[in-house]
Coordinates of N, CA and C in Angstrom, one line a residue:
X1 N 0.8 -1.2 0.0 CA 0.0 0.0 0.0 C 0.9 1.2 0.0
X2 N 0.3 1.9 -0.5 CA 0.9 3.0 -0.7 C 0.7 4.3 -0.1
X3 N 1.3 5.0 1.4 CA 1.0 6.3 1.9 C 1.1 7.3 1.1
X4 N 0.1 8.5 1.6 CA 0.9 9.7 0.9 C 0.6 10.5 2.2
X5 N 1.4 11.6 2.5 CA 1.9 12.5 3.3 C 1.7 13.6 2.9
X6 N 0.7 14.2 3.1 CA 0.1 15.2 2.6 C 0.8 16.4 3.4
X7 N 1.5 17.7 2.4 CA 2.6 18.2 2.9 C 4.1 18.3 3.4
X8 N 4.4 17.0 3.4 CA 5.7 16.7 3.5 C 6.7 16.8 2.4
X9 N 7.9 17.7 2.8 CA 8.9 18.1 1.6 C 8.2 18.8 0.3
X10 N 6.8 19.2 0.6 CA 6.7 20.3 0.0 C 5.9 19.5 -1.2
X11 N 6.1 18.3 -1.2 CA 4.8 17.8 -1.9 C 3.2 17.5 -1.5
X12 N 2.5 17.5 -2.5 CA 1.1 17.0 -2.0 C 0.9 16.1 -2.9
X13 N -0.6 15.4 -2.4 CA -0.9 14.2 -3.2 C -1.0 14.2 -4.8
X14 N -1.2 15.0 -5.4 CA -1.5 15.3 -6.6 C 0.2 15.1 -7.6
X15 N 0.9 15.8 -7.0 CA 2.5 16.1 -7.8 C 2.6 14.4 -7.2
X16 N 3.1 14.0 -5.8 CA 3.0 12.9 -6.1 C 2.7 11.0 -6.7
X17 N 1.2 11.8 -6.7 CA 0.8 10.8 -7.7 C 1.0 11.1 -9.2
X18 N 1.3 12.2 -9.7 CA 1.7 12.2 -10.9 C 3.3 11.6 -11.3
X19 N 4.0 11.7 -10.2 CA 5.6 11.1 -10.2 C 5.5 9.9 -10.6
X20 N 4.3 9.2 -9.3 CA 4.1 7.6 -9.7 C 3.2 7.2 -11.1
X21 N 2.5 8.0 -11.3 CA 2.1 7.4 -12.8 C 3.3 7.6 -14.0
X22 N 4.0 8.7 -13.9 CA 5.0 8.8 -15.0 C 5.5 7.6 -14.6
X23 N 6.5 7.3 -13.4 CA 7.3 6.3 -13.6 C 6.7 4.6 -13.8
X24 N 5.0 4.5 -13.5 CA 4.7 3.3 -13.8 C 4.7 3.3 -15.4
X25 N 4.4 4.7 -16.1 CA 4.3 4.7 -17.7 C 5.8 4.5 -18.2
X26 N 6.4 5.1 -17.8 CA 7.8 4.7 -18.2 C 8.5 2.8 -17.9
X27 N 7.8 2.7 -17.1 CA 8.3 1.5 -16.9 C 7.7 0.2 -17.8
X28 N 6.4 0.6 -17.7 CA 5.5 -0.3 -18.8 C 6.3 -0.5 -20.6
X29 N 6.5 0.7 -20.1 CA 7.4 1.3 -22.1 C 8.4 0.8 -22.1
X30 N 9.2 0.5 -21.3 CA 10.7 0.2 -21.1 C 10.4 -1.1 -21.5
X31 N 9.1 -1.6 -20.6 CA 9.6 -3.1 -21.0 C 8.1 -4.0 -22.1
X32 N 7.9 -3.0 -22.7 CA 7.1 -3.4 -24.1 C 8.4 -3.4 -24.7
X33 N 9.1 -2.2 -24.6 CA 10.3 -1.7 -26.0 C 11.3 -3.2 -26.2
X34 N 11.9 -3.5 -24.6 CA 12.4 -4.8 -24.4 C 11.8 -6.0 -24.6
X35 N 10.6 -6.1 -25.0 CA 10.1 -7.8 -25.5 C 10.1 -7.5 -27.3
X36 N 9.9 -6.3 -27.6 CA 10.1 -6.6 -28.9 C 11.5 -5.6 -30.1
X37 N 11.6 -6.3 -29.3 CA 13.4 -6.3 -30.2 C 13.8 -6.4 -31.0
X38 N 14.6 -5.7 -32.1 CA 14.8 -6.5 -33.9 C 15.4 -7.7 -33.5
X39 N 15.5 -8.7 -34.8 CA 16.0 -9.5 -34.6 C 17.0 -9.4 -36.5
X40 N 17.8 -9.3 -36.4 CA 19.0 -9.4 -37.9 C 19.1 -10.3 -38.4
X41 N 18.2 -10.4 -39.9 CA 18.3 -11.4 -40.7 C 16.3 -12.3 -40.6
X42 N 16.0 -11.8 -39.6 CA 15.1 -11.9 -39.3 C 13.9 -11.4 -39.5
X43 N 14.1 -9.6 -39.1 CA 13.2 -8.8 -39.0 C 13.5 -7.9 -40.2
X44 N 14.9 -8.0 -40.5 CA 15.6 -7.4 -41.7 C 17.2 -7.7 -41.7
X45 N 17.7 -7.5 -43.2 CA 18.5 -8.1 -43.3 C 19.2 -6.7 -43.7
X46 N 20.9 -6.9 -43.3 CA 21.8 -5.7 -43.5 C 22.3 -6.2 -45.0
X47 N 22.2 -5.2 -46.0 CA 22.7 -5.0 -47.2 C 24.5 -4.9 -47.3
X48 N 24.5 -5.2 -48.8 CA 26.5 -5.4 -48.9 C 26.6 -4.4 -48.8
X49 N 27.7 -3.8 -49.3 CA 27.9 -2.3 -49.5 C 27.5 -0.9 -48.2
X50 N 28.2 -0.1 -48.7 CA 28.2 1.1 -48.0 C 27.8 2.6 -48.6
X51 N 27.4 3.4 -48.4 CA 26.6 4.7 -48.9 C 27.2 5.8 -48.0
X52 N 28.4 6.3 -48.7 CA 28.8 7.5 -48.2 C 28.2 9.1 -48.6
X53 N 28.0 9.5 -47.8 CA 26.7 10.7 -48.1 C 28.0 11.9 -47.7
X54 N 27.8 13.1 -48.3 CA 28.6 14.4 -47.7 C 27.7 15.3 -47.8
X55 N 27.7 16.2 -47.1 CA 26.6 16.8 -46.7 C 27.1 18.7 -47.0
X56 N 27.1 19.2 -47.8 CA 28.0 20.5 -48.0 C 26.7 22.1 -47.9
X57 N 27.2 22.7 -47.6 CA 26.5 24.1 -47.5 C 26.8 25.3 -48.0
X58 N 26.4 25.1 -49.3 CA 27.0 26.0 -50.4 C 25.8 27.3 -50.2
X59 N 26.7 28.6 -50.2 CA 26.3 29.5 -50.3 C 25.0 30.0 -51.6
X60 N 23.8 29.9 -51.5 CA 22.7 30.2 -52.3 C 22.7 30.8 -54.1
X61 N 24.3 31.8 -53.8 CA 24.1 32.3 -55.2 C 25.0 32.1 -55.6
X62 N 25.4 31.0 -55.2 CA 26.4 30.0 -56.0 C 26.1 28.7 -56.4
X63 N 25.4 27.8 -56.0 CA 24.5 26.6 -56.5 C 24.8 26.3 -57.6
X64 N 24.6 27.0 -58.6 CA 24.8 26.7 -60.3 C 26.5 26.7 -60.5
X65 N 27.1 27.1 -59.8 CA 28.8 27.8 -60.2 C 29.2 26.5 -59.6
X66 N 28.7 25.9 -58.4 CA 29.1 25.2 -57.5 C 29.0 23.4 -58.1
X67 N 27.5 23.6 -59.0 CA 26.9 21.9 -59.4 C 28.1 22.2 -61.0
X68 N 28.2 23.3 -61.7 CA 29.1 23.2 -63.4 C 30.4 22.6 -62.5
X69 N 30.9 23.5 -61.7 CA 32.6 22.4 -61.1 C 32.2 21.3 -60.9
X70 N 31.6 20.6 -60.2 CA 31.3 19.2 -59.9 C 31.3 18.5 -61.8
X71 N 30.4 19.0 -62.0 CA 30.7 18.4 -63.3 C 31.9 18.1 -64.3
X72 N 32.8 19.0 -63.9 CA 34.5 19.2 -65.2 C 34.9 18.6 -63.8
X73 N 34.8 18.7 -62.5 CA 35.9 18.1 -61.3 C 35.7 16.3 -61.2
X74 N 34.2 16.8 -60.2 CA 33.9 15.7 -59.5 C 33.6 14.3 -60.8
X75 N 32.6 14.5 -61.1 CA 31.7 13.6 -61.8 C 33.0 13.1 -62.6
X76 N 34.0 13.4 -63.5 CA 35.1 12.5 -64.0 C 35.4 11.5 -63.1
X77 N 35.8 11.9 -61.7 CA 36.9 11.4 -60.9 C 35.8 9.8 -60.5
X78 N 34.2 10.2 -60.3 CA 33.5 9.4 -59.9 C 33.2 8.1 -61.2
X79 N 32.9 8.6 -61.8 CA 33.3 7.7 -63.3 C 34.3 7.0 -63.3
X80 N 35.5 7.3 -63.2 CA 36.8 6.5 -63.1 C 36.6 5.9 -62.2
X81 N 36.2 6.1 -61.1 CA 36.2 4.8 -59.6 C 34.6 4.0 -60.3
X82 N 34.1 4.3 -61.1 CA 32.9 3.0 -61.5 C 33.9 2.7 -62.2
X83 N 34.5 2.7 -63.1 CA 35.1 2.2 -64.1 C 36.4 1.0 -63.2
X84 N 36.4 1.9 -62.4 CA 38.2 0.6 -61.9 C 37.1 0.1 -60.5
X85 N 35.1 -0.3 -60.7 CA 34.6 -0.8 -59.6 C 35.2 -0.6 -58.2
X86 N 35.4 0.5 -58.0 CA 35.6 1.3 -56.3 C 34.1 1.5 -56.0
X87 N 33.2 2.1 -56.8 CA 31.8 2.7 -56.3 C 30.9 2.5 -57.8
X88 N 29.6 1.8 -57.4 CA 28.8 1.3 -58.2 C 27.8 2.6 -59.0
X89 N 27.8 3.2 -58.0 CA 26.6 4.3 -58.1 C 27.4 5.9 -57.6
X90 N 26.8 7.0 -57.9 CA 26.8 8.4 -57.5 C 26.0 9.0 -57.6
X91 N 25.3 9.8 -57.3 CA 24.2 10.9 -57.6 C 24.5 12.6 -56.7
X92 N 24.5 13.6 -57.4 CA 24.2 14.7 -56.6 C 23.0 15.3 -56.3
X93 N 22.7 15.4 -55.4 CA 21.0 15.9 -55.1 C 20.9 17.5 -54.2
X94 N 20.0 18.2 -55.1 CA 20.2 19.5 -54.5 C 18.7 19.8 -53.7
X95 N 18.9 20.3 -52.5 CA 17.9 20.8 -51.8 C 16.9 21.6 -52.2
X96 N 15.4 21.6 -52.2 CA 14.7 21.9 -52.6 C 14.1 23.1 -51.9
X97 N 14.0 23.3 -51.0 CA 13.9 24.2 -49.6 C 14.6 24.8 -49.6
X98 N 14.7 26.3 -49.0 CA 15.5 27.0 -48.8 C 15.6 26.7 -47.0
X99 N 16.7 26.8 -46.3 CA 16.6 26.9 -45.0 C 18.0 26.9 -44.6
X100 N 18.2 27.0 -42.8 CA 19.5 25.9 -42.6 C 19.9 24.9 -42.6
X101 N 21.1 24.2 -42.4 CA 21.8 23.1 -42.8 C 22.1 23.0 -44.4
X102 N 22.7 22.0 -44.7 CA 23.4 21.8 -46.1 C 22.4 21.8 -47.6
X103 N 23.0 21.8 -48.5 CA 21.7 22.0 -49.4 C 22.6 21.0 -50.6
X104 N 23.6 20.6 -50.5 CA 24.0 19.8 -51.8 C 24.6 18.7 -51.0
X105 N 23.9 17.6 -51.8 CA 24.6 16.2 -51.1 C 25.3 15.9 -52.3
X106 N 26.6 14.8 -52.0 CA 27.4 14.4 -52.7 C 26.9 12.6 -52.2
X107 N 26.5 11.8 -53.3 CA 26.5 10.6 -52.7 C 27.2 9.4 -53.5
X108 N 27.1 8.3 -53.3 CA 28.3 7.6 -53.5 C 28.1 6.0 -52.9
X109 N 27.8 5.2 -53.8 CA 28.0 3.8 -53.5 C 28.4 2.9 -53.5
X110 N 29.7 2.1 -52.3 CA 30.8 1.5 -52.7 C 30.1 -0.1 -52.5
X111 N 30.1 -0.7 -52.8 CA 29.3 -2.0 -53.5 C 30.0 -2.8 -52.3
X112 N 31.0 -3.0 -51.6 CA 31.9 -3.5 -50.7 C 32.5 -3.0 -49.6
X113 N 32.7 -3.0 -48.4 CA 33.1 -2.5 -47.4 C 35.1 -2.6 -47.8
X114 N 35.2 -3.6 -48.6 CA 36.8 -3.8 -48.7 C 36.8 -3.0 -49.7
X115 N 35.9 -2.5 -50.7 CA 36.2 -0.8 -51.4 C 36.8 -0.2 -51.1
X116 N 36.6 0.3 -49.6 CA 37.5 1.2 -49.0 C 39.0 0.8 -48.4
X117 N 39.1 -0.3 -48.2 CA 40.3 -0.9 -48.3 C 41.5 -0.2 -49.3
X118 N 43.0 0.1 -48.8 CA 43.7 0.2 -50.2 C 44.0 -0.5 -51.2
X119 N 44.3 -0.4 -52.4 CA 44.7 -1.3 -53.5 C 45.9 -0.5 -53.9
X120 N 46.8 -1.2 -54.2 CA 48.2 -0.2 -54.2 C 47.8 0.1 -56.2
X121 N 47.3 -1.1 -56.2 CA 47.3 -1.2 -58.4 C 46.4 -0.7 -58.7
X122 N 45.4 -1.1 -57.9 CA 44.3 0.1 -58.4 C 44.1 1.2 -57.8
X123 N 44.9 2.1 -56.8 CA 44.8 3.4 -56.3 C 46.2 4.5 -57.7
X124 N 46.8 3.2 -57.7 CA 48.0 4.3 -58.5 C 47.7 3.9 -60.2
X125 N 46.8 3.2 -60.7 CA 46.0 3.2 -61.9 C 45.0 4.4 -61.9
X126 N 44.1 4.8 -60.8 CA 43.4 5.8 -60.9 C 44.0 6.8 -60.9
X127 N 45.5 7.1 -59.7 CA 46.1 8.5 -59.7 C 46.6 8.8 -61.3
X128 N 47.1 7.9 -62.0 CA 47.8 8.0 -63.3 C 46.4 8.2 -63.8
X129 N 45.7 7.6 -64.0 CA 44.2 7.8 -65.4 C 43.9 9.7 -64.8
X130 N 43.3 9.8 -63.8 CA 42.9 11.0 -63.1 C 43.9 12.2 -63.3
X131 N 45.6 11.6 -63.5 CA 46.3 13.0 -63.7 C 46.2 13.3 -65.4
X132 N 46.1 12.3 -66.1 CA 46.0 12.5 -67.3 C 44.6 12.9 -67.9
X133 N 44.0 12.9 -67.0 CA 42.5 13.5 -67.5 C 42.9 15.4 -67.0
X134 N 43.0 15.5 -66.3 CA 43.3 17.3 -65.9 C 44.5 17.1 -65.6
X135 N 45.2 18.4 -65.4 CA 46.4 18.6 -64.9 C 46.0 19.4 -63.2
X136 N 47.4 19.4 -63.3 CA 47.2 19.8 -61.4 C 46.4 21.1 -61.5
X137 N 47.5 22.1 -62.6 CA 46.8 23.6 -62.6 C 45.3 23.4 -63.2
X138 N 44.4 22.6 -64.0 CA 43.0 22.7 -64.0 C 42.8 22.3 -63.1
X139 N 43.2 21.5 -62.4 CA 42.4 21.0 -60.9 C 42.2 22.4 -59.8
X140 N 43.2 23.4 -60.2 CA 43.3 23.9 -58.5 C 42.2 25.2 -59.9
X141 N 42.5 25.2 -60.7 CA 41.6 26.2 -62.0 C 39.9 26.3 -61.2
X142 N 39.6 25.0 -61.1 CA 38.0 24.3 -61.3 C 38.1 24.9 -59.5
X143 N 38.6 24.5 -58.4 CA 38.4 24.8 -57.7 C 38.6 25.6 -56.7
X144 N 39.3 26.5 -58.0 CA 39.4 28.3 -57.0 C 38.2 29.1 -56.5
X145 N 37.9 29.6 -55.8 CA 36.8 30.1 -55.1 C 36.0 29.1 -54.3
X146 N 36.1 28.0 -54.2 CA 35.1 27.3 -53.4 C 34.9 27.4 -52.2
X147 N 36.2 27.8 -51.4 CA 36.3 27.7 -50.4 C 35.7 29.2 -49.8
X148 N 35.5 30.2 -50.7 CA 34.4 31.3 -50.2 C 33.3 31.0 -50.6
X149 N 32.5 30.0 -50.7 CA 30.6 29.7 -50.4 C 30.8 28.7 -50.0
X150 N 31.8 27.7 -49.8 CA 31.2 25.9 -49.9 C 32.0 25.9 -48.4
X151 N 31.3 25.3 -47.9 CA 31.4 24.8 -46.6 C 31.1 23.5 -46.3
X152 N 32.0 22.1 -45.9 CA 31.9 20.9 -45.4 C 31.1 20.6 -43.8
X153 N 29.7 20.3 -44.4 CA 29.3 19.9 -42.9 C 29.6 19.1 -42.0
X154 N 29.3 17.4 -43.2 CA 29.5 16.4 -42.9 C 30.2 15.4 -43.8
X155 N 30.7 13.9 -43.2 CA 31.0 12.7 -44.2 C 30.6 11.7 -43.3
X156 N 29.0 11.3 -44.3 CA 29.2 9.7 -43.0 C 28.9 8.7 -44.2
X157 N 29.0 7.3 -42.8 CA 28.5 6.5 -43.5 C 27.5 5.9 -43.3
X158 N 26.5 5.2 -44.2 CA 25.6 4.1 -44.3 C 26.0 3.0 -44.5
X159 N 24.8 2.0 -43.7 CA 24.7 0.7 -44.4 C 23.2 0.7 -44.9
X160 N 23.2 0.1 -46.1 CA 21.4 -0.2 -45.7 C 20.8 -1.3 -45.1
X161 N 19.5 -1.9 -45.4 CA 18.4 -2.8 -44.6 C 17.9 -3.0 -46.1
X162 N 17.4 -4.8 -46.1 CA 15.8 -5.0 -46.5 C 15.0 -5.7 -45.7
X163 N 13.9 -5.2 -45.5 CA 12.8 -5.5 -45.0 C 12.3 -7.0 -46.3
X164 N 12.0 -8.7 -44.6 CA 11.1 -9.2 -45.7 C 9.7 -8.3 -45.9
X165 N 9.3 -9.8 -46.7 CA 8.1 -9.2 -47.5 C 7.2 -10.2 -46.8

């Protein structure tokens, strides 16, 4: 049974009993949450591959100056890593909304966790393909000014999930 002490330490029955129903609600939740649990491979299954997302915050009236470099920079360099199978997929996706946080994602999908691994033959096959596609001075050409609107927020990674059916 349960006393209550009406005015003691400044509580009454009301505050109280509202303490003990939060904590009986919390407790009930805690252990619904704990009977039903994922189970992996079961409830869903973890995908090969990895999805590296970058997350950048490019200054608004630069967007178009910012996606043409990506195109003569980025997009070759992403091509050659499909081509020597480093990364299966890429996409750029631009924010639709105006607001804070980043507005251009750079994304990227390495088919294998040992992608990221080094390859001495295939890292110094791409540096040689990649120097012969630009030179150093069009590289630093394409990327003069970026660093006054473009801003790195983030670099993470993914795994994905499928859900059975």
């Amino acid at each position: 049974m349960v006393k209550f002490f009406h005015g003691q330490g400044g509580r009454d029955r009301g505050t109280i009993m509202k303490h003990l129903i939060g904590a009986l609600s919390l407790g009930a939740g805690l252990a619904l949450a704990a009977a039903a649990y994922a189970e992996p491979y079961v409830d869903y299954t973890p995908q090969k591959g990895v999805t590296e997302v970058q997350s950048i915050k490019v200054d608004p009236n630069h967007i178009d100056d910012y996606l043409t470099g990506l195109r003569s920079g980025w997009v070759p360099g992403e091509e050659l890593a499909k081509k020597h199978g480093l990364i299966d997929w890429y996409v750029v996706s631009v924010k639709m909304n105006s607001g804070a946080g980043p507005n251009i994602l750079l994304v990227q999908h390495y088919p294998s966790m040992s992608a990221l691994e080094p390859d001495r033959a295939r890292d110094t096959a791409m540096m040689k393909e990649g120097r012969a596609m630009v030179s150093k001075e069009q590289q630093q050409k394409q990327t003069d000014g970026y660093d006054k609107y473009r801003t790195f927020v983030s670099d993470d990674f993914y795994s994905g999930i499928d859900y059975p059916k």
